[in-house]
PDB file of C-alpha atoms in Angstrom:
ATOM      1  CA  MET E1189     -17.143   2.652   3.713  1.00 48.00           C
ATOM      2  CA  SER E1190     -16.832  -0.637   1.952  1.00 45.00           C
ATOM      3  CA  GLN E1191     -17.328  -3.450   4.504  1.00 47.00           C
ATOM      4  CA  THR E1192     -14.154  -5.853   3.362  1.00 46.00           C
ATOM      5  CA  THR E1193     -12.958  -8.646   5.292  1.00 45.00           C
ATOM      6  CA  GLN E1194      -9.339  -9.832   5.330  1.00 45.00           C
ATOM      7  CA  PRO E1195      -9.191 -12.620   2.631  1.00 50.00           C
ATOM      8  CA  PRO E1196      -8.850 -16.218   3.667  1.00 62.00           C
ATOM      9  CA  GLN E1197      -5.730 -16.529   1.521  1.00 91.00           C
ATOM     10  CA  PRO E1198      -2.960 -14.080   2.177  1.00 97.00           C
ATOM     11  CA  MET E1199      -1.743 -11.888  -0.689  1.00 98.00           C
ATOM     12  CA  PHE E1200       1.697 -11.138  -2.127  1.00 98.00           C
ATOM     13  CA  GLY E1201       3.093  -8.408  -4.121  1.00 98.00           C
ATOM     14  CA  VAL E1202       5.880  -6.315  -5.413  1.00 98.00           C
ATOM     15  CA  SER E1203       6.936  -2.818  -5.382  1.00 98.00           C
ATOM     16  CA  VAL E1204       7.953  -1.089  -8.630  1.00 98.00           C
ATOM     17  CA  THR E1205       9.948   2.163  -9.008  1.00 98.00           C
ATOM     18  CA  PRO E1206       8.161   4.431 -11.813  1.00 98.00           C
ATOM     19  CA  THR E1207      11.389   5.165 -13.719  1.00 98.00           C
ATOM     20  CA  PRO E1208      11.546   6.421 -17.281  1.00 98.00           C
ATOM     21  CA  ASP E1209      12.646   2.530 -18.148  1.00 98.00           C
ATOM     22  CA  VAL E1210       9.271   1.979 -18.985  1.00 98.00           C
ATOM     23  CA  ALA E1211       9.922  -1.522 -20.510  1.00 98.00           C
ATOM     24  CA  LEU E1212      11.559  -2.798 -17.368  1.00 98.00           C
ATOM     25  CA  VAL E1213       8.577  -1.290 -15.209  1.00 98.00           C
ATOM     26  CA  ARG E1214       6.235  -3.346 -17.289  1.00 98.00           C
ATOM     27  CA  GLU E1215       8.570  -6.322 -17.466  1.00 98.00           C
ATOM     28  CA  LEU E1216       8.473  -6.491 -13.326  1.00 98.00           C
ATOM     29  CA  THR E1217       4.679  -6.158 -13.279  1.00 98.00           C
ATOM     30  CA  VAL E1218       4.029  -8.663 -16.084  1.00 98.00           C
ATOM     31  CA  THR E1219       6.398 -11.072 -14.450  1.00 98.00           C
ATOM     32  CA  ALA E1220       4.792 -10.532 -11.228  1.00 98.00           C
ATOM     33  CA  GLU E1221       1.478 -11.520 -12.747  1.00 98.00           C
ATOM     34  CA  ARG E1222       2.941 -14.342 -14.708  1.00 98.00           C
ATOM     35  CA  HIS E1223       4.205 -16.029 -11.657  1.00 98.00           C
ATOM     36  CA  GLY E1224       1.351 -15.472  -9.425  1.00 98.00           C
ATOM     37  CA  LEU E1225       1.627 -12.758  -7.510  1.00 98.00           C
ATOM     38  CA  ASP E1226      -1.526 -10.600  -6.449  1.00 98.00           C
ATOM     39  CA  LEU E1227      -0.439  -6.932  -6.023  1.00 98.00           C
ATOM     40  CA  ALA E1228       2.029  -4.542  -7.619  1.00 98.00           C
ATOM     41  CA  GLY E1229       2.603  -1.181  -5.717  1.00 98.00           C
ATOM     42  CA  VAL E1230       3.916   2.017  -7.582  1.00 98.00           C
ATOM     43  CA  GLN E1231       5.424   4.638  -5.441  1.00 97.00           C
ATOM     44  CA  ASP E1232       3.972   8.209  -5.926  1.00 97.00           C
ATOM     45  CA  HIS E1233       6.624  11.018  -5.467  1.00 96.00           C
ATOM     46  CA  PRO E1234       5.126  13.669  -7.982  1.00 96.00           C
ATOM     47  CA  TYR E1235       8.107  16.173  -6.930  1.00 97.00           C
ATOM     48  CA  ALA E1236      10.960  13.688  -7.930  1.00 97.00           C
ATOM     49  CA  ALA E1237      11.926  14.714 -11.459  1.00 97.00           C
ATOM     50  CA  GLN E1238      13.575  11.395 -12.055  1.00 98.00           C
ATOM     51  CA  LEU E1239      10.136   9.390 -11.794  1.00 98.00           C
ATOM     52  CA  LEU E1240       7.268   9.314 -13.856  1.00 98.00           C
ATOM     53  CA  ASP E1241       3.809   9.980 -12.713  1.00 98.00           C
ATOM     54  CA  ALA E1242       2.474   7.143 -10.581  1.00 98.00           C
ATOM     55  CA  PHE E1243      -0.984   7.278 -11.737  1.00 98.00           C
ATOM     56  CA  ALA E1244      -0.048   7.378 -15.646  1.00 98.00           C
ATOM     57  CA  VAL E1245       2.303   4.442 -14.907  1.00 98.00           C
ATOM     58  CA  ILE E1246      -0.356   2.533 -13.460  1.00 98.00           C
ATOM     59  CA  GLY E1247      -3.018   2.988 -16.207  1.00 98.00           C
ATOM     60  CA  ASP E1248      -0.098   1.698 -18.392  1.00 98.00           C
ATOM     61  CA  LEU E1249       0.353  -1.480 -16.349  1.00 98.00           C
ATOM     62  CA  LEU E1250      -3.373  -2.066 -16.015  1.00 98.00           C
ATOM     63  CA  ALA E1251      -3.321  -2.017 -19.797  1.00 98.00           C
ATOM     64  CA  HIS E1252      -0.471  -4.473 -19.953  1.00 98.00           C
ATOM     65  CA  THR E1253      -1.995  -7.131 -17.242  1.00 98.00           C
ATOM     66  CA  GLU E1254      -5.273  -9.037 -16.741  1.00 98.00           C
ATOM     67  CA  ARG E1255      -5.217 -10.291 -13.250  1.00 98.00           C
ATOM     68  CA  ILE E1256      -2.908  -8.648 -10.808  1.00 98.00           C
ATOM     69  CA  ARG E1257      -4.232  -5.702  -8.838  1.00 98.00           C
ATOM     70  CA  ILE E1258      -2.284  -2.250  -8.662  1.00 98.00           C
ATOM     71  CA  PHE E1259      -2.203   0.543  -6.178  1.00 98.00           C
ATOM     72  CA  PRO E1260      -0.236   3.702  -5.594  1.00 98.00           C
ATOM     73  CA  ASP E1261       2.208   3.077  -2.554  1.00 97.00           C
ATOM     74  CA  VAL E1262       1.131   5.639  -1.411  1.00 97.00           C
ATOM     75  CA  ALA E1263      -0.605   8.428  -3.174  1.00 98.00           C
ATOM     76  CA  ASN E1264       0.494  11.642  -2.374  1.00 98.00           C
ATOM     77  CA  LEU E1265      -2.957  13.590  -1.169  1.00 98.00           C
ATOM     78  CA  PRO E1266      -1.712  17.229  -0.766  1.00 98.00           C
ATOM     79  CA  LEU E1267      -0.734  17.115  -4.563  1.00 98.00           C
ATOM     80  CA  ARG E1268      -3.696  15.381  -5.644  1.00 96.00           C
ATOM     81  CA  PRO E1269      -7.152  16.974  -4.874  1.00 96.00           C
ATOM     82  CA  PRO E1270      -9.528  14.306  -3.539  1.00 98.00           C
ATOM     83  CA  ALA E1271     -12.538  14.981  -5.996  1.00 98.00           C
ATOM     84  CA  VAL E1272     -10.147  14.589  -8.793  1.00 98.00           C
ATOM     85  CA  LEU E1273      -8.238  11.644  -7.208  1.00 98.00           C
ATOM     86  CA  ALA E1274     -11.775   9.934  -6.701  1.00 98.00           C
ATOM     87  CA  ARG E1275     -12.418  10.344 -10.458  1.00 98.00           C
ATOM     88  CA  THR E1276      -8.971   9.058 -11.482  1.00 98.00           C
ATOM     89  CA  ALA E1277      -9.330   5.962  -9.016  1.00 98.00           C
ATOM     90  CA  ALA E1278     -13.009   5.152 -10.229  1.00 98.00           C
ATOM     91  CA  ALA E1279     -11.756   5.423 -14.060  1.00 98.00           C
ATOM     92  CA  LEU E1280      -8.717   3.208 -13.437  1.00 98.00           C
ATOM     93  CA  ASN E1281     -10.927   0.588 -11.497  1.00 98.00           C
ATOM     94  CA  LEU E1282     -13.649   0.588 -14.121  1.00 97.00           C
ATOM     95  CA  LEU E1283     -11.114   0.357 -17.056  1.00 97.00           C
ATOM     96  CA  SER E1284      -9.362  -2.325 -15.400  1.00 98.00           C
ATOM     97  CA  GLY E1285     -12.378  -4.718 -14.542  1.00 98.00           C
ATOM     98  CA  GLY E1286     -11.716  -3.760 -10.682  1.00 98.00           C
ATOM     99  CA  ARG E1287      -8.059  -4.166 -10.273  1.00 98.00           C
ATOM    100  CA  PHE E1288      -7.382  -0.778  -8.647  1.00 98.00           C
ATOM    101  CA  GLU E1289      -6.733   0.080  -5.032  1.00 98.00           C
ATOM    102  CA  LEU E1290      -6.006   3.321  -3.552  1.00 98.00           C
ATOM    103  CA  GLY E1291      -2.922   3.424  -1.202  1.00 98.00           C
ATOM    104  CA  LEU E1292      -3.022   6.981   0.254  1.00 98.00           C
ATOM    105  CA  GLY E1293      -0.777   9.036   2.509  1.00 98.00           C
ATOM    106  CA  ALA E1294      -1.300  12.285   4.326  1.00 97.00           C
ATOM    107  CA  GLY E1295       2.102  13.674   2.999  1.00 95.00           C
ATOM    108  CA  GLY E1296       5.744  13.219   4.019  1.00 89.00           C
ATOM    109  CA  TYR E1297       8.497  15.339   2.515  1.00 93.00           C
ATOM    110  CA  TRP E1298       6.805  18.800   3.151  1.00 96.00           C
ATOM    111  CA  ASP E1299       9.662  20.672   1.847  1.00 97.00           C
ATOM    112  CA  ALA E1300       9.336  18.866  -1.552  1.00 97.00           C
ATOM    113  CA  ILE E1301       5.550  19.143  -1.292  1.00 98.00           C
ATOM    114  CA  ALA E1302       5.345  22.781  -0.767  1.00 97.00           C
ATOM    115  CA  ALA E1303       8.092  23.536  -3.505  1.00 98.00           C
ATOM    116  CA  MET E1304       5.302  22.177  -5.675  1.00 97.00           C
ATOM    117  CA  GLY E1305       2.912  25.106  -4.682  1.00 97.00           C
ATOM    118  CA  VAL E1306       0.634  23.816  -2.253  1.00 96.00           C
ATOM    119  CA  PRO E1307       0.263  24.952   1.516  1.00 95.00           C
ATOM    120  CA  ARG E1308       2.544  23.475   4.166  1.00 97.00           C
ATOM    121  CA  ARG E1309       0.567  21.534   6.656  1.00 97.00           C
ATOM    122  CA  SER E1310       1.264  20.365  10.078  1.00 97.00           C
ATOM    123  CA  PRO E1311       1.055  16.607  10.931  1.00 96.00           C
ATOM    124  CA  ALA E1312      -2.634  17.482  12.636  1.00 97.00           C
ATOM    125  CA  GLU E1313      -3.585  19.424   9.792  1.00 98.00           C
ATOM    126  CA  ALA E1314      -2.567  16.782   7.260  1.00 98.00           C
ATOM    127  CA  LEU E1315      -4.398  14.130   9.090  1.00 98.00           C
ATOM    128  CA  HIS E1316      -7.658  16.389   9.233  1.00 98.00           C
ATOM    129  CA  ALA E1317      -7.289  17.065   5.584  1.00 98.00           C
ATOM    130  CA  LEU E1318      -6.923  13.156   4.830  1.00 98.00           C
ATOM    131  CA  GLU E1319     -10.104  12.650   6.752  1.00 98.00           C
ATOM    132  CA  GLU E1320     -11.986  15.088   4.723  1.00 98.00           C
ATOM    133  CA  ALA E1321     -10.397  13.638   1.440  1.00 98.00           C
ATOM    134  CA  VAL E1322     -11.805   9.993   2.198  1.00 98.00           C
ATOM    135  CA  THR E1323     -15.217  11.398   3.076  1.00 98.00           C
ATOM    136  CA  ILE E1324     -15.270  13.165  -0.328  1.00 98.00           C
ATOM    137  CA  MET E1325     -13.895  10.242  -2.228  1.00 98.00           C
ATOM    138  CA  ARG E1326     -16.176   7.705  -0.800  1.00 98.00           C
ATOM    139  CA  GLY E1327     -19.184   9.739  -1.510  1.00 97.00           C
ATOM    140  CA  LEU E1328     -18.121  10.289  -5.140  1.00 98.00           C
ATOM    141  CA  TRP E1329     -17.975   6.366  -5.570  1.00 97.00           C
ATOM    142  CA  SER E1330     -21.682   6.274  -5.089  1.00 95.00           C
ATOM    143  CA  PRO E1331     -23.547   6.676  -8.250  1.00 95.00           C
ATOM    144  CA  GLY E1332     -26.412   8.992  -8.541  1.00 92.00           C
ATOM    145  CA  ARG E1333     -25.426  10.846  -5.257  1.00 94.00           C
ATOM    146  CA  SER E1334     -24.891  14.445  -5.023  1.00 97.00           C
ATOM    147  CA  VAL E1335     -21.812  15.265  -2.769  1.00 98.00           C
ATOM    148  CA  THR E1336     -21.523  18.428  -1.213  1.00 98.00           C
ATOM    149  CA  PHE E1337     -19.001  18.786   1.633  1.00 98.00           C
ATOM    150  CA  HIS E1338     -17.703  22.170   3.240  1.00 98.00           C
ATOM    151  CA  GLY E1339     -14.317  21.211   5.226  1.00 98.00           C
ATOM    152  CA  LYS E1340     -11.645  23.107   6.783  1.00 98.00           C
ATOM    153  CA  TYR E1341      -9.183  21.982   3.903  1.00 98.00           C
ATOM    154  CA  TYR E1342     -11.627  20.909   0.870  1.00 98.00           C
ATOM    155  CA  ASP E1343     -14.784  22.289  -0.168  1.00 97.00           C
ATOM    156  CA  VAL E1344     -16.992  20.502  -2.895  1.00 98.00           C
ATOM    157  CA  SER E1345     -20.562  21.639  -3.996  1.00 98.00           C
ATOM    158  CA  GLY E1346     -22.973  19.542  -5.804  1.00 97.00           C
ATOM    159  CA  ILE E1347     -20.675  17.081  -7.554  1.00 97.00           C
ATOM    160  CA  GLN E1348     -22.347  13.806  -8.849  1.00 97.00           C
ATOM    161  CA  GLY E1349     -21.123  10.375  -7.904  1.00 97.00           C
ATOM    162  CA  ALA E1350     -20.008   7.862 -10.554  1.00 94.00           C
ATOM    163  CA  ASP E1351     -19.670   4.235 -10.930  1.00 94.00           C
ATOM    164  CA  PRO E1352     -16.516   2.985  -9.410  1.00 95.00           C
ATOM    165  CA  GLY E1353     -16.201  -0.144 -11.368  1.00 94.00           C
ATOM    166  CA  PRO E1354     -17.492  -3.678 -10.757  1.00 94.00           C
ATOM    167  CA  SER E1355     -15.617  -3.862  -7.200  1.00 94.00           C
ATOM    168  CA  PRO E1356     -15.215  -1.143  -4.667  1.00 95.00           C
ATOM    169  CA  VAL E1357     -12.032   0.902  -4.523  1.00 97.00           C
ATOM    170  CA  ARG E1358     -10.342   0.041  -1.287  1.00 98.00           C
ATOM    171  CA  ILE E1359      -8.278   2.704   0.556  1.00 98.00           C
ATOM    172  CA  TRP E1360      -5.133   1.466   2.389  1.00 98.00           C
ATOM    173  CA  LEU E1361      -3.445   4.134   4.341  1.00 98.00           C
ATOM    174  CA  GLY E1362       0.178   4.688   4.851  1.00 98.00           C
ATOM    175  CA  ALA E1363       0.071   5.456   8.632  1.00 97.00           C
ATOM    176  CA  GLN E1364       2.868   5.590  10.925  1.00 95.00           C
ATOM    177  CA  GLY E1365       1.882   7.703  14.251  1.00 96.00           C
ATOM    178  CA  PRO E1366      -0.674   6.770  16.932  1.00 97.00           C
ATOM    179  CA  ARG E1367      -3.094   9.239  15.646  1.00 98.00           C
ATOM    180  CA  SER E1368      -2.817   8.279  11.866  1.00 98.00           C
ATOM    181  CA  LEU E1369      -3.089   4.486  13.039  1.00 98.00           C
ATOM    182  CA  ALA E1370      -6.222   5.292  15.027  1.00 98.00           C
ATOM    183  CA  GLN E1371      -7.622   7.194  12.019  1.00 98.00           C
ATOM    184  CA  THR E1372      -6.790   4.256   9.772  1.00 98.00           C
ATOM    185  CA  ALA E1373      -8.788   1.997  12.109  1.00 98.00           C
ATOM    186  CA  ARG E1374     -11.853   4.364  11.930  1.00 98.00           C
ATOM    187  CA  ILE E1375     -11.965   5.207   8.248  1.00 98.00           C
ATOM    188  CA  ALA E1376      -9.622   2.838   6.270  1.00 98.00           C
ATOM    189  CA  ASP E1377      -9.893  -0.482   4.649  1.00 98.00           C
ATOM    190  CA  GLY E1378      -6.422  -1.198   5.160  1.00 98.00           C
ATOM    191  CA  TRP E1379      -3.014  -0.396   6.785  1.00 98.00           C
ATOM    192  CA  ALA E1380      -0.018  -0.163   4.194  1.00 98.00           C
ATOM    193  CA  ALA E1381       2.786  -0.391   6.869  1.00 97.00           C
ATOM    194  CA  PRO E1382       5.483   1.902   5.659  1.00 97.00           C
ATOM    195  CA  ILE E1383       8.866   0.494   4.791  1.00 97.00           C
ATOM    196  CA  PRO E1384      11.189   0.040   7.758  1.00 97.00           C
ATOM    197  CA  SER E1385      13.213   3.124   6.983  1.00 95.00           C
ATOM    198  CA  TYR E1386      10.235   5.091   8.225  1.00 95.00           C
ATOM    199  CA  LEU E1387       8.794   2.502  10.677  1.00 97.00           C
ATOM    200  CA  PRO E1388      11.269   0.103  12.242  1.00 97.00           C
ATOM    201  CA  TYR E1389      10.296  -3.355  12.556  1.00 97.00           C
ATOM    202  CA  GLU E1390      10.092  -3.322  16.433  1.00 97.00           C
ATOM    203  CA  ARG E1391       7.260  -0.648  16.118  1.00 98.00           C
ATOM    204  CA  TRP E1392       5.035  -2.959  13.803  1.00 98.00           C
ATOM    205  CA  PRO E1393       3.409  -4.976  16.566  1.00 98.00           C
ATOM    206  CA  SER E1394       2.428  -1.919  18.674  1.00 98.00           C
ATOM    207  CA  CYS E1395       0.976  -0.203  15.632  1.00 98.00           C
ATOM    208  CA  ASN E1396      -1.024  -3.295  14.889  1.00 98.00           C
ATOM    209  CA  GLU E1397      -2.257  -3.275  18.308  1.00 98.00           C
ATOM    210  CA  ILE E1398      -3.363   0.206  17.960  1.00 98.00           C
ATOM    211  CA  VAL E1399      -5.299  -0.697  14.958  1.00 98.00           C
ATOM    212  CA  ASP E1400      -7.103  -3.518  16.610  1.00 98.00           C
ATOM    213  CA  ARG E1401      -8.020  -1.548  19.807  1.00 98.00           C
ATOM    214  CA  GLU E1402      -9.222   1.439  17.887  1.00 98.00           C
ATOM    215  CA  ALA E1403     -11.133  -0.805  15.440  1.00 98.00           C
ATOM    216  CA  VAL E1404     -12.991  -2.500  18.249  1.00 98.00           C
ATOM    217  CA  GLU E1405     -13.740   0.865  20.148  1.00 98.00           C
ATOM    218  CA  HIS E1406     -15.441   2.111  16.944  1.00 97.00           C
ATOM    219  CA  GLY E1407     -17.424  -0.911  16.450  1.00 98.00           C
ATOM    220  CA  ARG E1408     -15.381  -2.580  13.618  1.00 98.00           C
ATOM    221  CA  ASP E1409     -14.123  -5.969  13.560  1.00 97.00           C
ATOM    222  CA  PRO E1410     -10.068  -5.524  13.417  1.00 97.00           C
ATOM    223  CA  ARG E1411     -10.136  -8.464  10.882  1.00 96.00           C
ATOM    224  CA  SER E1412     -11.819  -6.401   8.392  1.00 96.00           C
ATOM    225  CA  ILE E1413      -8.586  -3.967   7.981  1.00 98.00           C
ATOM    226  CA  LEU E1414      -6.050  -5.548   5.721  1.00 98.00           C
ATOM    227  CA  ARG E1415      -2.662  -5.300   7.219  1.00 98.00           C
ATOM    228  CA  ILE E1416       0.036  -4.936   4.427  1.00 98.00           C
ATOM    229  CA  ALA E1417       3.871  -5.656   5.515  1.00 98.00           C
ATOM    230  CA  GLN E1418       6.356  -3.887   2.974  1.00 98.00           C
ATOM    231  CA  ILE E1419       9.685  -5.299   3.065  1.00 98.00           C
ATOM    232  CA  PRO E1420      12.576  -4.214   1.093  1.00 97.00           C
ATOM    233  CA  GLY E1421      15.461  -6.640   0.327  1.00 97.00           C
ATOM    234  CA  VAL E1422      17.044  -9.158  -1.791  1.00 97.00           C
ATOM    235  CA  VAL E1423      16.400 -12.932  -2.116  1.00 97.00           C
ATOM    236  CA  THR E1424      19.633 -14.484  -2.622  1.00 95.00           C
ATOM    237  CA  ALA E1425      20.907 -17.614  -3.947  1.00 90.00           C
ATOM    238  CA  GLY E1426      22.516 -18.611  -0.698  1.00 73.00           C
ATOM    239  CA  GLY E1427      22.481 -17.557   2.830  1.00 60.00           C
ATOM    240  CA  ARG E1428      24.704 -15.645   4.729  1.00 55.00           C
ATOM    241  CA  PRO E1429      25.232 -17.038   7.988  1.00 48.00           C
ATOM    242  CA  GLY E1430      25.773 -14.442  10.684  1.00 44.00           C
ATOM    243  CA  THR E1431      24.964 -11.374   8.720  1.00 50.00           C
ATOM    244  CA  THR E1432      21.369 -11.883   7.838  1.00 53.00           C
ATOM    245  CA  PRO E1433      19.179  -9.461   9.650  1.00 57.00           C
ATOM    246  CA  LEU E1434      15.915 -10.820  11.092  1.00 81.00           C
ATOM    247  CA  LEU E1435      12.763  -8.500  10.957  1.00 92.00           C
ATOM    248  CA  ARG E1436      12.480  -7.655  14.347  1.00 93.00           C
ATOM    249  CA  THR E1437      14.586  -4.539  15.044  1.00 94.00           C
ATOM    250  CA  GLY E1438      15.787  -1.757  12.999  1.00 95.00           C
ATOM    251  CA  ALA E1439      15.389  -0.935   9.363  1.00 95.00           C
ATOM    252  CA  ASP E1440      17.910  -3.112   7.625  1.00 95.00           C
ATOM    253  CA  PRO E1441      16.480  -4.456   4.311  1.00 96.00           C
ATOM    254  CA  LEU E1442      16.128  -8.565   4.367  1.00 96.00           C
ATOM    255  CA  ARG E1443      19.302  -9.744   2.342  1.00 95.00           C
ATOM    256  CA  ALA E1444      18.934 -13.513   2.551  1.00 95.00           C
ATOM    257  CA  ASP E1445      18.189 -16.811   0.851  1.00 96.00           C
ATOM    258  CA  ALA E1446      14.595 -18.051   0.318  1.00 97.00           C
ATOM    259  CA  ASP E1447      14.430 -20.243   3.296  1.00 96.00           C
ATOM    260  CA  THR E1448      15.161 -17.116   5.526  1.00 96.00           C
ATOM    261  CA  TRP E1449      12.420 -15.063   3.605  1.00 97.00           C
ATOM    262  CA  VAL E1450       9.755 -18.170   4.248  1.00 97.00           C
ATOM    263  CA  ALA E1451      10.682 -18.267   7.720  1.00 96.00           C
ATOM    264  CA  GLU E1452      10.326 -14.407   8.475  1.00 97.00           C
ATOM    265  CA  LEU E1453       7.316 -13.972   6.476  1.00 98.00           C
ATOM    266  CA  THR E1454       5.706 -16.927   8.061  1.00 97.00           C
ATOM    267  CA  ARG E1455       6.589 -15.550  11.551  1.00 97.00           C
ATOM    268  CA  LEU E1456       5.225 -11.969  10.758  1.00 97.00           C
ATOM    269  CA  GLY E1457       1.843 -13.598   9.225  1.00 97.00           C
ATOM    270  CA  THR E1458       1.480 -15.762  12.491  1.00 97.00           C
ATOM    271  CA  GLU E1459       2.535 -13.467  15.253  1.00 97.00           C
ATOM    272  CA  GLN E1460       0.875 -10.396  13.704  1.00 98.00           C
ATOM    273  CA  PRO E1461      -2.211  -9.889  11.739  1.00 97.00           C
ATOM    274  CA  PHE E1462      -0.521  -9.217   8.269  1.00 98.00           C
ATOM    275  CA  GLY E1463      -2.757 -10.390   5.291  1.00 97.00           C
ATOM    276  CA  ALA E1464      -0.547  -9.312   2.521  1.00 98.00           C
ATOM    277  CA  PHE E1465       3.281  -9.012   1.866  1.00 98.00           C
ATOM    278  CA  VAL E1466       4.968  -6.492  -0.586  1.00 98.00           C
ATOM    279  CA  PHE E1467       8.426  -7.337  -1.533  1.00 98.00           C
ATOM    280  CA  TRP E1468      10.685  -4.077  -2.215  1.00 98.00           C
ATOM    281  CA  PRO E1469      13.399  -5.517  -4.284  1.00 98.00           C
ATOM    282  CA  GLU E1470      16.734  -3.584  -3.917  1.00 96.00           C
ATOM    283  CA  GLU E1471      17.493  -5.044  -7.390  1.00 91.00           C
ATOM    284  CA  GLN E1472      14.670  -4.041  -9.791  1.00 95.00           C
ATOM    285  CA  SER E1473      14.866  -7.135 -11.951  1.00 97.00           C
ATOM    286  CA  ALA E1474      12.658  -9.884 -13.238  1.00 98.00           C
ATOM    287  CA  ASP E1475      14.881 -12.256 -11.661  1.00 98.00           C
ATOM    288  CA  GLN E1476      14.155 -10.987  -8.189  1.00 98.00           C
ATOM    289  CA  VAL E1477      10.445 -10.619  -8.756  1.00 98.00           C
ATOM    290  CA  LYS E1478      10.415 -14.365 -10.291  1.00 98.00           C
ATOM    291  CA  ARG E1479      12.587 -15.721  -7.403  1.00 98.00           C
ATOM    292  CA  PHE E1480      10.333 -14.260  -4.701  1.00 98.00           C
ATOM    293  CA  ALA E1481       7.295 -15.503  -6.678  1.00 98.00           C
ATOM    294  CA  GLU E1482       8.595 -19.119  -7.190  1.00 98.00           C
ATOM    295  CA  ASP E1483      10.967 -19.735  -4.154  1.00 98.00           C
ATOM    296  CA  VAL E1484       9.216 -17.859  -1.277  1.00 98.00           C
ATOM    297  CA  VAL E1485       5.591 -17.210  -1.875  1.00 98.00           C
ATOM    298  CA  PRO E1486       4.265 -20.706  -2.229  1.00 98.00           C
ATOM    299  CA  ARG E1487       5.772 -21.938   0.914  1.00 98.00           C
ATOM    300  CA  VAL E1488       4.591 -18.992   2.875  1.00 98.00           C
ATOM    301  CA  ARG E1489       1.251 -19.242   1.621  1.00 98.00           C
ATOM    302  CA  ASP E1490       1.156 -23.036   2.388  1.00 97.00           C
ATOM    303  CA  ASN E1491       2.499 -22.161   6.022  1.00 97.00           C
ATOM    304  CA  LEU E1492      -0.108 -19.434   6.610  1.00 97.00           C
ATOM    305  CA  THR E1493      -3.246 -21.403   5.429  1.00 94.00           C
ATOM    306  CA  ARG E1494      -2.653 -25.103   6.235  1.00 85.00           C
TER     307      ARG E1494
END
C-alpha cells in the first residue's frame, strides 16, 4: 500500500459528466486546470448508453491537459476485471506523467450491472471482491513482481508487475456503509465520499469517525487517508436568503452565492478531516467551473491553511 499523507494544502476539483459532447467535456477540464483546480473526476457508468466510456474520456482529457490530476469517480469494479484495470491505470498514469488516480467502487446499480453480463453480488460479496481486486492491482503496480492470487472472486496466475508511472496510483474508495468504510480505513489511500443523494450530509461526520477509528485500530495514521467531499450545486451570482440549504442534513445541492460556498466548505474542512473538495456543477458550463475556481477556492484555501 502506498504510504501517502494528507497534503498540507487542500485540493479542489470538479466533476465532469462524460457525455458525447466531447468539446464541452474538454472545455470544462481545461478551464479547471487553467484556473488552478487540482482534480477532475469523471463518472463511470458503463451501462449508460448516453455516456462515453470513462477511461477513454480520461485518456483524452489527460492528453489535453498538463497539470491537473484526473480520476474515475468512481470506477465500476464489477464491470472492469482488476488485472486489466491495473494495466489501464498504470498506462494512464505513466502516459500522463503521474496524473492519474483510481477512484473505485464495489458496484451500486446491480440491475444495470447484471444486465451487462456479470454475476450479481450481495453487498458482502461485492466488498470481498473489492478487497481481492485491490490486492491484485497493488501487486501489478510492482515492477518485476510475479503476481499469483487465488481468491473467491478473482484468480490470476504468474502475471508480471509493471511500472505504474513516476508517482504511485492512489486508490480512493467510494464507500458508504460501516463495513465499506472500515475497509477503506484498512486498504485505501482515500475516501471519496459519495454525493449526498447517496450519503446524506448528516452521515458524513460519523463516516469520518469510522474511518478514523478503524485506521487507528489497524495501525494507520488517520491523516494518511485523504477525505474527499463531493458537493453538487450551483455557484450563483447572488444569494437566495431563506432558501439556501446548508451542508448539514438531507441531500439538497448547494445553490448559493460564493460567500455561502466559502463558509460551508471552510466549515466542512474545519469540523471534519476533509482534505479535498469536488464541485459537481448542476450546470455543466465553463462559467460555473471558473466561478468556483476563482470566487470560492482561493478563499477556502486561505481559510484552511492560515
